Every structure is written in C-alpha cells, then in structure tokens.
Coordinates of C-alpha atoms in Angstrom, one line a residue:
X848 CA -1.8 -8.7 -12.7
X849 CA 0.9 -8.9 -10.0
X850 CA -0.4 -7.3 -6.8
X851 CA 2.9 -6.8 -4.3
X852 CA 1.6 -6.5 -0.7
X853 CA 3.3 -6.1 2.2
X854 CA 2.4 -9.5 3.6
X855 CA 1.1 -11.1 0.6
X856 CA 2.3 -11.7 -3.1
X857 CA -0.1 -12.2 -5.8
X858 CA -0.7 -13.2 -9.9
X859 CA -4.0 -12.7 -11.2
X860 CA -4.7 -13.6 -14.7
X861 CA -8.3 -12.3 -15.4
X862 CA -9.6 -13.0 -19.1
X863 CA -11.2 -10.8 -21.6
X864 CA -14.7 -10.6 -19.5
X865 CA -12.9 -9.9 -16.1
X866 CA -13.1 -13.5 -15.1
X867 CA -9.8 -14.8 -12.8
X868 CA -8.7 -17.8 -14.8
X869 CA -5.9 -18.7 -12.7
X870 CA -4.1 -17.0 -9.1
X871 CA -1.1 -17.6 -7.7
X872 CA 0.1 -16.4 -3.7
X873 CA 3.2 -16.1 -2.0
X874 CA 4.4 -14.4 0.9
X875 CA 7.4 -12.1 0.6
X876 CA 10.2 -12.8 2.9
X877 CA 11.7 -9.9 5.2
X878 CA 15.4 -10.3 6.6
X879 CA 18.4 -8.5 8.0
X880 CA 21.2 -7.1 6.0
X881 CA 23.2 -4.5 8.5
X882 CA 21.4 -2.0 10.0
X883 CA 18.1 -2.8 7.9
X884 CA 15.5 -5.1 7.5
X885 CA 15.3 -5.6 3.8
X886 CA 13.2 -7.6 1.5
X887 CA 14.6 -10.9 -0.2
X888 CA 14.3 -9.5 -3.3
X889 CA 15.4 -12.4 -5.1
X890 CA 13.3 -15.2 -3.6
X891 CA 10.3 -12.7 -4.8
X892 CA 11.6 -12.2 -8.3
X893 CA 12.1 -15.8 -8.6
X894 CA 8.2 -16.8 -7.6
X895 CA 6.8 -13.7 -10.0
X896 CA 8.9 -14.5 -13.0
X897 CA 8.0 -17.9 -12.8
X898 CA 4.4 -16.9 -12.3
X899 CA 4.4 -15.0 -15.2
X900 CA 5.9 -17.4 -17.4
X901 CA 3.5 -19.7 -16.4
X902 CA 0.5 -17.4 -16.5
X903 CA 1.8 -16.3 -20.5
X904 CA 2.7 -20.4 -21.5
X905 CA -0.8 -21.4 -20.2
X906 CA -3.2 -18.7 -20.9
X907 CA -1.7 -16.3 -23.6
X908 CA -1.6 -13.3 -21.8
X909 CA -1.0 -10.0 -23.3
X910 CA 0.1 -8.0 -20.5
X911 CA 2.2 -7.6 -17.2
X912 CA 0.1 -5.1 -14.9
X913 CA 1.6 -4.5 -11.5
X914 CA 0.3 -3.1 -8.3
X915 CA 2.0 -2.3 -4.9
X916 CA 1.9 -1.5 -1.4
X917 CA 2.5 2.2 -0.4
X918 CA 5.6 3.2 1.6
X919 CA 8.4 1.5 -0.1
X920 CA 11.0 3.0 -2.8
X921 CA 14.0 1.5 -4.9
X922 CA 17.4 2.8 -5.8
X923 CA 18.4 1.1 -9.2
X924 CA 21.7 1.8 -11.4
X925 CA 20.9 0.8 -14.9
X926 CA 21.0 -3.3 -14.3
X927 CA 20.3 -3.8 -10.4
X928 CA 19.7 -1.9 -7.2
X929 CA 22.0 -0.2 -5.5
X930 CA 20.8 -1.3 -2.1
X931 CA 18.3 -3.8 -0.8
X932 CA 14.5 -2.6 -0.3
X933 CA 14.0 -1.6 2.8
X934 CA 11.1 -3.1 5.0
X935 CA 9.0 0.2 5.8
X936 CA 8.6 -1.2 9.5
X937 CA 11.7 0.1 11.0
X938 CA 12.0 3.3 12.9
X939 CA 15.5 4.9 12.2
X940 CA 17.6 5.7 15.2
X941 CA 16.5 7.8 17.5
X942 CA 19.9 10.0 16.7
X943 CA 19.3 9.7 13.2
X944 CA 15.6 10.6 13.4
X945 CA 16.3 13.9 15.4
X946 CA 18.6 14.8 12.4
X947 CA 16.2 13.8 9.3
X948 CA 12.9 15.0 11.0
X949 CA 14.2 18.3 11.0
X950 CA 14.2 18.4 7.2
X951 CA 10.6 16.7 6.5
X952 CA 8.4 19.5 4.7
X953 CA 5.5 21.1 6.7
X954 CA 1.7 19.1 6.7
X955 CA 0.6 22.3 4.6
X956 CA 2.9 21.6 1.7
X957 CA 2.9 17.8 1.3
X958 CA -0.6 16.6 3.4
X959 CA 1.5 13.7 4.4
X960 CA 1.7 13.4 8.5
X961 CA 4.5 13.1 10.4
X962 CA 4.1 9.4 10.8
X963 CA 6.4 6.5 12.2
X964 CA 8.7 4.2 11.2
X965 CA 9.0 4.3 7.0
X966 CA 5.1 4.9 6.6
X967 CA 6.6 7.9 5.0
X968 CA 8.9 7.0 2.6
X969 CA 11.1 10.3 2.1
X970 CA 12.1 9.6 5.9
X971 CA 13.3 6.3 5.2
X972 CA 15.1 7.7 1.8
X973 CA 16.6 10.0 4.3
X974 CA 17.8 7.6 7.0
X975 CA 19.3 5.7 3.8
X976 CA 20.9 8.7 2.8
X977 CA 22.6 9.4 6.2
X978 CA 23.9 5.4 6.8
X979 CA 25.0 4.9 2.9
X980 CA 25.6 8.0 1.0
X981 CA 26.9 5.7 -2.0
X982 CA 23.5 3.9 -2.2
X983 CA 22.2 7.4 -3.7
X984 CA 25.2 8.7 -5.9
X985 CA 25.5 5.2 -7.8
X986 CA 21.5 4.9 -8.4
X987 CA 20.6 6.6 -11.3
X988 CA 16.9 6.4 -10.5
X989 CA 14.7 6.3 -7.3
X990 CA 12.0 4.5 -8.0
X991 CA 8.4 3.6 -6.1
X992 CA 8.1 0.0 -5.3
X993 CA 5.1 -0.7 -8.2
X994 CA 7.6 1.0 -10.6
X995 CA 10.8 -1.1 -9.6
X996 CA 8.6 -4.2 -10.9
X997 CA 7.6 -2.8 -13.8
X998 CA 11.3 -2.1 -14.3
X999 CA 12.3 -5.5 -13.0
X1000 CA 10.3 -7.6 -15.6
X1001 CA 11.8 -5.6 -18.4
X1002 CA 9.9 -2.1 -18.2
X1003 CA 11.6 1.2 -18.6
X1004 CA 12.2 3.1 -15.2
X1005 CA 9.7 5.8 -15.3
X1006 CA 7.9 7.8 -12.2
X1007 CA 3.8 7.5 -11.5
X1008 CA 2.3 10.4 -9.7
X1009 CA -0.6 8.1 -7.6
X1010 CA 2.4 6.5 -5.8
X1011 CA 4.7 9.6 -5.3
X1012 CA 1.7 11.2 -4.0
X1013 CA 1.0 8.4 -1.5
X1014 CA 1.7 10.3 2.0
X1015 CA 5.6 9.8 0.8
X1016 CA 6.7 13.3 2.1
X1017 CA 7.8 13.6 -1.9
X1018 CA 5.1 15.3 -3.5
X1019 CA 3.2 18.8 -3.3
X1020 CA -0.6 18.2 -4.2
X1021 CA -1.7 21.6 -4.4
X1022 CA 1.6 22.6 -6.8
X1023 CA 1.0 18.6 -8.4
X1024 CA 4.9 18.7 -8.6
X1025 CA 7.4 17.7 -6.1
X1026 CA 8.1 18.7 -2.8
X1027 CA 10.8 21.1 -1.5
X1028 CA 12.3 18.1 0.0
X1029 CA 12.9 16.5 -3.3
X1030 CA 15.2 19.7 -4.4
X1031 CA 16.7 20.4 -1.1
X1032 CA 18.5 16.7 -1.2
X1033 CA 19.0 17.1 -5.0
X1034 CA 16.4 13.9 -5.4
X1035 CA 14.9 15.9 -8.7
X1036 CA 17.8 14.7 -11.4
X1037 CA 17.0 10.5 -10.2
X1038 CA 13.5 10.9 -10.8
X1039 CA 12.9 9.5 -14.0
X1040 CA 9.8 10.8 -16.2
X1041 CA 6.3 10.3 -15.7
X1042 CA 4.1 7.9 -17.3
X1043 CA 0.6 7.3 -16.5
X1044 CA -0.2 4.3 -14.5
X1045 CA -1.0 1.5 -17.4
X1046 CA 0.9 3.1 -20.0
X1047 CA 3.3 0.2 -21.8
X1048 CA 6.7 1.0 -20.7
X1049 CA 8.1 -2.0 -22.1
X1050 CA 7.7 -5.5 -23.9
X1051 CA 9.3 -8.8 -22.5
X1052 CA 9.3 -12.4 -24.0
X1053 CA 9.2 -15.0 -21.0
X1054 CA 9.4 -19.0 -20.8
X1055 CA 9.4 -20.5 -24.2
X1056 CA 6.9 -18.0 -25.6
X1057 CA 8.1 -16.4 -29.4
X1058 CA 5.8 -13.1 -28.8
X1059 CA 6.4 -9.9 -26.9
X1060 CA 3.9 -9.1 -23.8
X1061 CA 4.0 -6.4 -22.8
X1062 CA 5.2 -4.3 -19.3
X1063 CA 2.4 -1.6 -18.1
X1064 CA 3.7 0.8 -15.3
X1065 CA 2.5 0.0 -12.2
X1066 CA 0.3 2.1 -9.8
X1067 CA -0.2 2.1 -5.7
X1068 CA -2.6 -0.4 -4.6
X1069 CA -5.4 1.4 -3.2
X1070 CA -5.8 4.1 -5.9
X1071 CA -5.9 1.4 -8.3
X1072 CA -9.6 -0.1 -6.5
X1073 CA -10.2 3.8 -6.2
X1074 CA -9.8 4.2 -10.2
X1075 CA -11.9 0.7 -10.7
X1076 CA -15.1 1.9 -9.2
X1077 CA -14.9 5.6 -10.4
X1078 CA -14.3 4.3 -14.4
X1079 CA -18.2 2.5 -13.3
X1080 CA -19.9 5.7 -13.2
X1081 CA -21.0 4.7 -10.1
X1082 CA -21.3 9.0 -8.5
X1083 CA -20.1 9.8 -5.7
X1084 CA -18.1 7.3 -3.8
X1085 CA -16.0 6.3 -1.2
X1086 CA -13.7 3.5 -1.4
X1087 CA -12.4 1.5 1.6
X1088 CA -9.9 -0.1 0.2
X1089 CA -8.5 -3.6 2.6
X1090 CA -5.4 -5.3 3.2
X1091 CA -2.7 -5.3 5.3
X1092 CA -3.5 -1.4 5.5
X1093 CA -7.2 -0.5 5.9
X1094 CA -7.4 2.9 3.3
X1095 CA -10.2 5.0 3.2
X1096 CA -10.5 7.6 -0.1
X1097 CA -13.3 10.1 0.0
X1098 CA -12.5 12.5 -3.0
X1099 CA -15.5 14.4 -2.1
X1100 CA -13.9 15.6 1.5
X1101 CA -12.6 18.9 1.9
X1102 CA -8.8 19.3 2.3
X1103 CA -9.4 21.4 5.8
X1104 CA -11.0 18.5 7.3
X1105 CA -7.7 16.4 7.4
X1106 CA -6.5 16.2 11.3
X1107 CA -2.7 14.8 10.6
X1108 CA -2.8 13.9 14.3
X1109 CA -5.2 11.0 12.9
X1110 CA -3.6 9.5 10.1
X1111 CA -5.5 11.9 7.4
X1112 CA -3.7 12.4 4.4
X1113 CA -4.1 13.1 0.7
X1114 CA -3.4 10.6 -1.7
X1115 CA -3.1 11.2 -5.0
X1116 CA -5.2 9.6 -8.1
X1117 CA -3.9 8.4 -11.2
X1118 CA -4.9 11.6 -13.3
X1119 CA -2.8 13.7 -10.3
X1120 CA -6.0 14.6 -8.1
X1121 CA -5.4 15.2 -4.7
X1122 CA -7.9 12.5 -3.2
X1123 CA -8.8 12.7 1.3
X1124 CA -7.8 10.0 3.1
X1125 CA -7.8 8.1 6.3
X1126 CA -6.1 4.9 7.4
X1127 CA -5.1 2.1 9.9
X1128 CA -3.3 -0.9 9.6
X1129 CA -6.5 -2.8 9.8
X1130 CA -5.4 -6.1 8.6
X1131 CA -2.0 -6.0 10.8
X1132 CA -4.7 -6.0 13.7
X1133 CA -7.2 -8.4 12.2
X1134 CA -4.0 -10.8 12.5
X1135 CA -3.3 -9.5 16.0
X1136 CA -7.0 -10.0 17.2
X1137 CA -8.0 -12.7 16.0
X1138 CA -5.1 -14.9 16.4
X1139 CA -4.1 -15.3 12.9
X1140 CA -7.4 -16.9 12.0
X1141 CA -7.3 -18.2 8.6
X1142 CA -10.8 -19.1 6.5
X1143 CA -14.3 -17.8 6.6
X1144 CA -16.0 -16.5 9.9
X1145 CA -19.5 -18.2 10.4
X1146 CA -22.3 -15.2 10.5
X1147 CA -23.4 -16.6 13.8
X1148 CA -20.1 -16.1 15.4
X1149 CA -20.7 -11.7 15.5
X1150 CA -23.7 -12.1 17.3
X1151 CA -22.1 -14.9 19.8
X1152 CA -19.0 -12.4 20.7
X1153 CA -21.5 -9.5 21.2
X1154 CA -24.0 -11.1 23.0
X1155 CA -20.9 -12.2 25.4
X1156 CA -19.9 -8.4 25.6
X1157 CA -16.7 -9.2 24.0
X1158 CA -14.8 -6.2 22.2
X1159 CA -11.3 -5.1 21.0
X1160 CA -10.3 -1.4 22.1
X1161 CA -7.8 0.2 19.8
X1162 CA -4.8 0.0 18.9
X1163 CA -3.3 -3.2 17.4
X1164 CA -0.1 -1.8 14.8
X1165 CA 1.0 2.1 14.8
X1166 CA -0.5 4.8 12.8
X1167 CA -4.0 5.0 12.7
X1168 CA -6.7 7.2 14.1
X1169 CA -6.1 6.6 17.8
X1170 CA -2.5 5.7 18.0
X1171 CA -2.4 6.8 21.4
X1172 CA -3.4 3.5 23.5
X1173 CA -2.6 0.1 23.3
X1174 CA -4.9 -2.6 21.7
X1175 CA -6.8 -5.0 24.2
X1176 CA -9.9 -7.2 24.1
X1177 CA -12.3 -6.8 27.1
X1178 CA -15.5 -9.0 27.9
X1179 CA -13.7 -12.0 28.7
X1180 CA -11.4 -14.7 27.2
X1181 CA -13.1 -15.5 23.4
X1182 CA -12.9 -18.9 21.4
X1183 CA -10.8 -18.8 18.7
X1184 CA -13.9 -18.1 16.4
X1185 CA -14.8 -15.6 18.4
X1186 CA -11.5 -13.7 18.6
X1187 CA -12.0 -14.3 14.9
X1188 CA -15.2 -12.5 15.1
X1189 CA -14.0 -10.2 17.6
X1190 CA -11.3 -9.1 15.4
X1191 CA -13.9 -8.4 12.1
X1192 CA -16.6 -6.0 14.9
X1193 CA -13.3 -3.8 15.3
X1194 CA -12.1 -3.8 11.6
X1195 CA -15.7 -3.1 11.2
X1196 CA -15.8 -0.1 13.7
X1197 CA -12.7 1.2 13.0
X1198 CA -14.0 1.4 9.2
X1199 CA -17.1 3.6 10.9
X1200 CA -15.2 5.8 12.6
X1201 CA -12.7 6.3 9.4
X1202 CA -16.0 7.0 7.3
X1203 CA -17.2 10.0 10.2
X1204 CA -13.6 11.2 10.0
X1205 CA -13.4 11.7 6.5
X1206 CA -16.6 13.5 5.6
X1207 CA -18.5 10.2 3.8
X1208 CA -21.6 10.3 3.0
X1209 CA -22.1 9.4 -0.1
X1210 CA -21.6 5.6 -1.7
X1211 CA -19.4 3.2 0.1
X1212 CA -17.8 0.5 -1.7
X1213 CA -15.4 -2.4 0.8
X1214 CA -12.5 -3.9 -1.3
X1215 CA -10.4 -6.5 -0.6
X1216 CA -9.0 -9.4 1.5
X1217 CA -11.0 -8.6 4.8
X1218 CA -14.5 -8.1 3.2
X1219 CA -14.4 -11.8 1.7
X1220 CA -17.8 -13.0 1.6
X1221 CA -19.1 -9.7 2.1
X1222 CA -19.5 -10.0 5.6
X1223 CA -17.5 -7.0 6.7
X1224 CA -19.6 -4.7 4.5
X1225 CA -22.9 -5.9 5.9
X1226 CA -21.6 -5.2 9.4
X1227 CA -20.8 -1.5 8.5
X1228 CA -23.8 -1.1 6.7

C-alpha cells in the first residue's frame, strides 16, 4: 500500500492477516518551477519504485494499492506529464482569480465551497489553464493524484468517482456525473473511464522479480478509512479521518445541514454516495502548535496544560470551520510538552465541534497519524 500525503509518503506491506510486515516513509519535496510551486515528482517516483521493488523482492507481494491526498490532479500525454503537479497551497493571482472564480459552479450543484488556494482542484485546473493553455491540449487525460500513481507504476489511466467527488468543483453528487464546469471548459473528452477504486488496472514486473503484480486504482485517502470501517458492519458511523487534513464523514447527515461558510462539503464514497463532511487542516496546526513536536505525548502532560489554563484559539492553516481569526495560544508561555499537549486539547476540540457541525451521533471511529496511542480519541470521548 502506497499512501501519498501531502506532508508524508508511505509503503505499507500488510500480510494475509492484516499484519504490517514492513513500512517505509518519506517526505515529498515541494519546489518552484515558474509561476508554481510544484512537486519533485521525480525524487518521489524514485523512493516509491524502489519501495516497491523492495517490498515485492522481500515479501512477495501481490499487489500495488495506492492512496492519496485530496486536492491535487495530473495532466499526462500517453508517456509523462504534461506539466509538473502543482502544490495545492498556492492561491492564484488575485487577477487571475477574479477571472476563474467567475466560472466555478454554484454550492447547490457541486457541494464543494468556494474555498482557498487549490483546496478545490477545478480552480487550480483553471488557473493552469489560463497561464499554460498547451499544458491542457497536449494531455490526453486529467487525472486525480491517487490515479496518476496508479498510472505511474504501470496502471492504465482510468477516472475514480471517491476522488473526483472530493470538494474538486468537478463533480455533481445529486446527478453522480460531472459538473457543468467539466463541459463548459471541454474537460469531459480527457477524462478517461471509470473504474472502481481496487479494480486491477494493470500488472508490472519490478526489481529482479519474473512474476507480474499487479496495479489496483487508487482511491482518496479519507474515503478509503471511511470504506474500511463500513465493510466491518460496524452501523452507523462516523469516521474522523487524521492527517495533515483533519476529515470528518457522517453519511448519516442530511445534505441541508452543510454551511459552506464552514468547510462542509460532500464527499463522495467509493460506490458514488454522496457522503457529509466537515474538515480542517488539523495536522497543519498540530505542527503549528506544538512546535513540530515529534514522538508520543505523556497522558500527564493534558492535565498539566489545563490545570495552567493554557489553550489554543483557532485558526492555525486556512479553511476550516472558523477561518475567520487567527490561531493563538493564551494562558501563558507552555513547555515544549505542553505546547505538545496544547496542540492535541485543540485537535481534540476542534474534532468536537466538527462532530456538532455535522449532525454525529452515532459511532465515532479516530484514524490516523494524530490518534497514535489512542490518546486523542480518549480526549474526545
């Protein structure tokens, strides 16, 4: 399993009983080319071919699975992009976003907010589409970032509806087609056909190995844990899903209650379902808080910061809930442990507030990075 975050790069190989036998991390690296930040997209290839070939030479594995973060697309010819990845933390210029913003489709049609920078991709395709015309008329697909690796490790190029559908300003939920932004820039002909997320899309042979493994199409991050705990049979559920984004997924929420003033959305599932959502970029501000504390936070350490009355306001990154303040810890001047701390009560509060926003009340399950150890669930239970 090769799981592409935004800030961290990983290989999984799990065995036959779910086990991880073996995990390897990298970070991806984020430079300038022009106008753009763009991702080094061959330092990362580099690290996850090798990965792989190690992970098939040492453990026999079957199977390339690949997950990725939301907001990113690729424009691919039939050997190589035709442009670098864009980093989705830009904001366009401000004469070039008065133009494009103009032509994003209304909440109703696509439940995606008008949010900034490239959180939603089709404004970033559009900005592309303004500086570098060519960069669209010599791709012949557009592809979502989960997709491009499936393609780059020697899948097919195919579409999957859970990452179109991911607040992209590309997809109509209630139609479960694309938007009217897709046909109005004549984006339709460069989407290539769906496949389900999983489906084999390809086989590959890599390192010295004689068999074929083979390439499943890849699926967006946080609908991937969503799909994990519904296949359980666990009911009702929400997921919050952590990382570098904090996502919460209530499929159970009515579609009315989404505020797009707050960073509600609809994502999409694998099977096409719209599924209510609410987010912040919670691990961003866990960095920001806490210093970029590294390791395990002693239990002891919560009760220390709020027994000192020490507490981070909101916000820390854009987007979110309350994106209209800036972030700031009051109470006092915290230890490094306790900014640690300090940072895991506001992940942990922001998660509450996300959970009253979105209608949960059912089963709550916390995934990820930032509930290692469990300790961020117990706090928001």
């Amino acid at each position: 399993m090769l799981d592409f975050g935004k800030t961290n790069s990983k290989l999984f190989v799990f065995g036959q009983d779910g086990r991880i036998l073996d995990e390897r991390r990298t970070q991806p690296k984020w430079t300038r080319q022009s106008a753009f930040g763009v991702l080094d997209e061959a330092i990362l290839h580099d690290w996850a071919l090798g990965a792989v070939t190690d992970a098939v030479e040492n453990h026999g594995v079957e199977g390339v699975m690949v997950s990725g973060h939301g907001c990113t697309f690729a424009l691919v010819d039939s050997k190589a992009l035709t442009h670098p990845i864009l980093d989705y933390e830009q904001e366009p210029p401000a004469e070039i976003a008065v133009r494009i913003d103009r032509r994003i489709p209304d909440f109703a049609e696509t439940f995606s907010p008008r949010l900034p920078l490239g959180f939603n991709y089709g404004r970033h395709m559009l900005w592309l589409q303004q500086v570098d015309p060519d960069a669209f008329s010599n791709a012949t697909s557009i592809l979502g970032y989960p997709q491009y690796w499936s393609w780059r490790l020697g899948g097919r190029p195919v579409s999957e509806v859970s990452y179109l559908g991911c607040h992209s300003h590309l997809w109509a939920p209630r139609k479960r087609d694309f938007s009217s932004l897709v046909d109005a820039e004549c984006w339709r002909g460069q989407m290539p056909a769906f496949e389900r997320a999983g489906a084999v899309i390809g086989e590959q042979r890599f390192g010295n190995t004689e068999r074929s493994i083979a390439i499943h199409n890849g699926v967006h991050d946080s609908n991937a844990a969503l799909y994990a705990y519904r296949r359980q049979g666990l009911g009702p559920l929400t997921v919050v899903s952590t990382g570098t984004w904090v996502v919460v997924l209530n499929p159970d929420c009515p579609l009315e209650a989404l505020d797009s003033e707050r960073d509600m959305l609809v994502n999409v599932d694998v099977d096409g379902g719209p599924v209510p959502t609410v987010r912040f970029m919670g691990g961003r501000e866990f960095a920001v808080i806490s210093g970029g504390w590294q390791g395990a936070i002693p239990l002891g350490s919560i009760q220390q910061a709020l027994d000192a009355g020490l507490m981070a306001l909101p916000s820390f990154a854009p987007g979110g809930p309350i994106s209209d303040r800036s972030g700031e810890i009051i109470g006092g001047t915290p230890s490094a442990v306790q900014r640690a701390a300090v940072a895991l009560l506001y992940v942990a509060l922001m998660v509450d507030l996300c959970l009253d926003l979105i209608h949960s009340d059912n089963t709550v399950i916390v995934d990820g990075g930032l509930n290692a150890g469990g300790l961020l669930a117990g706090i928001i239970a």
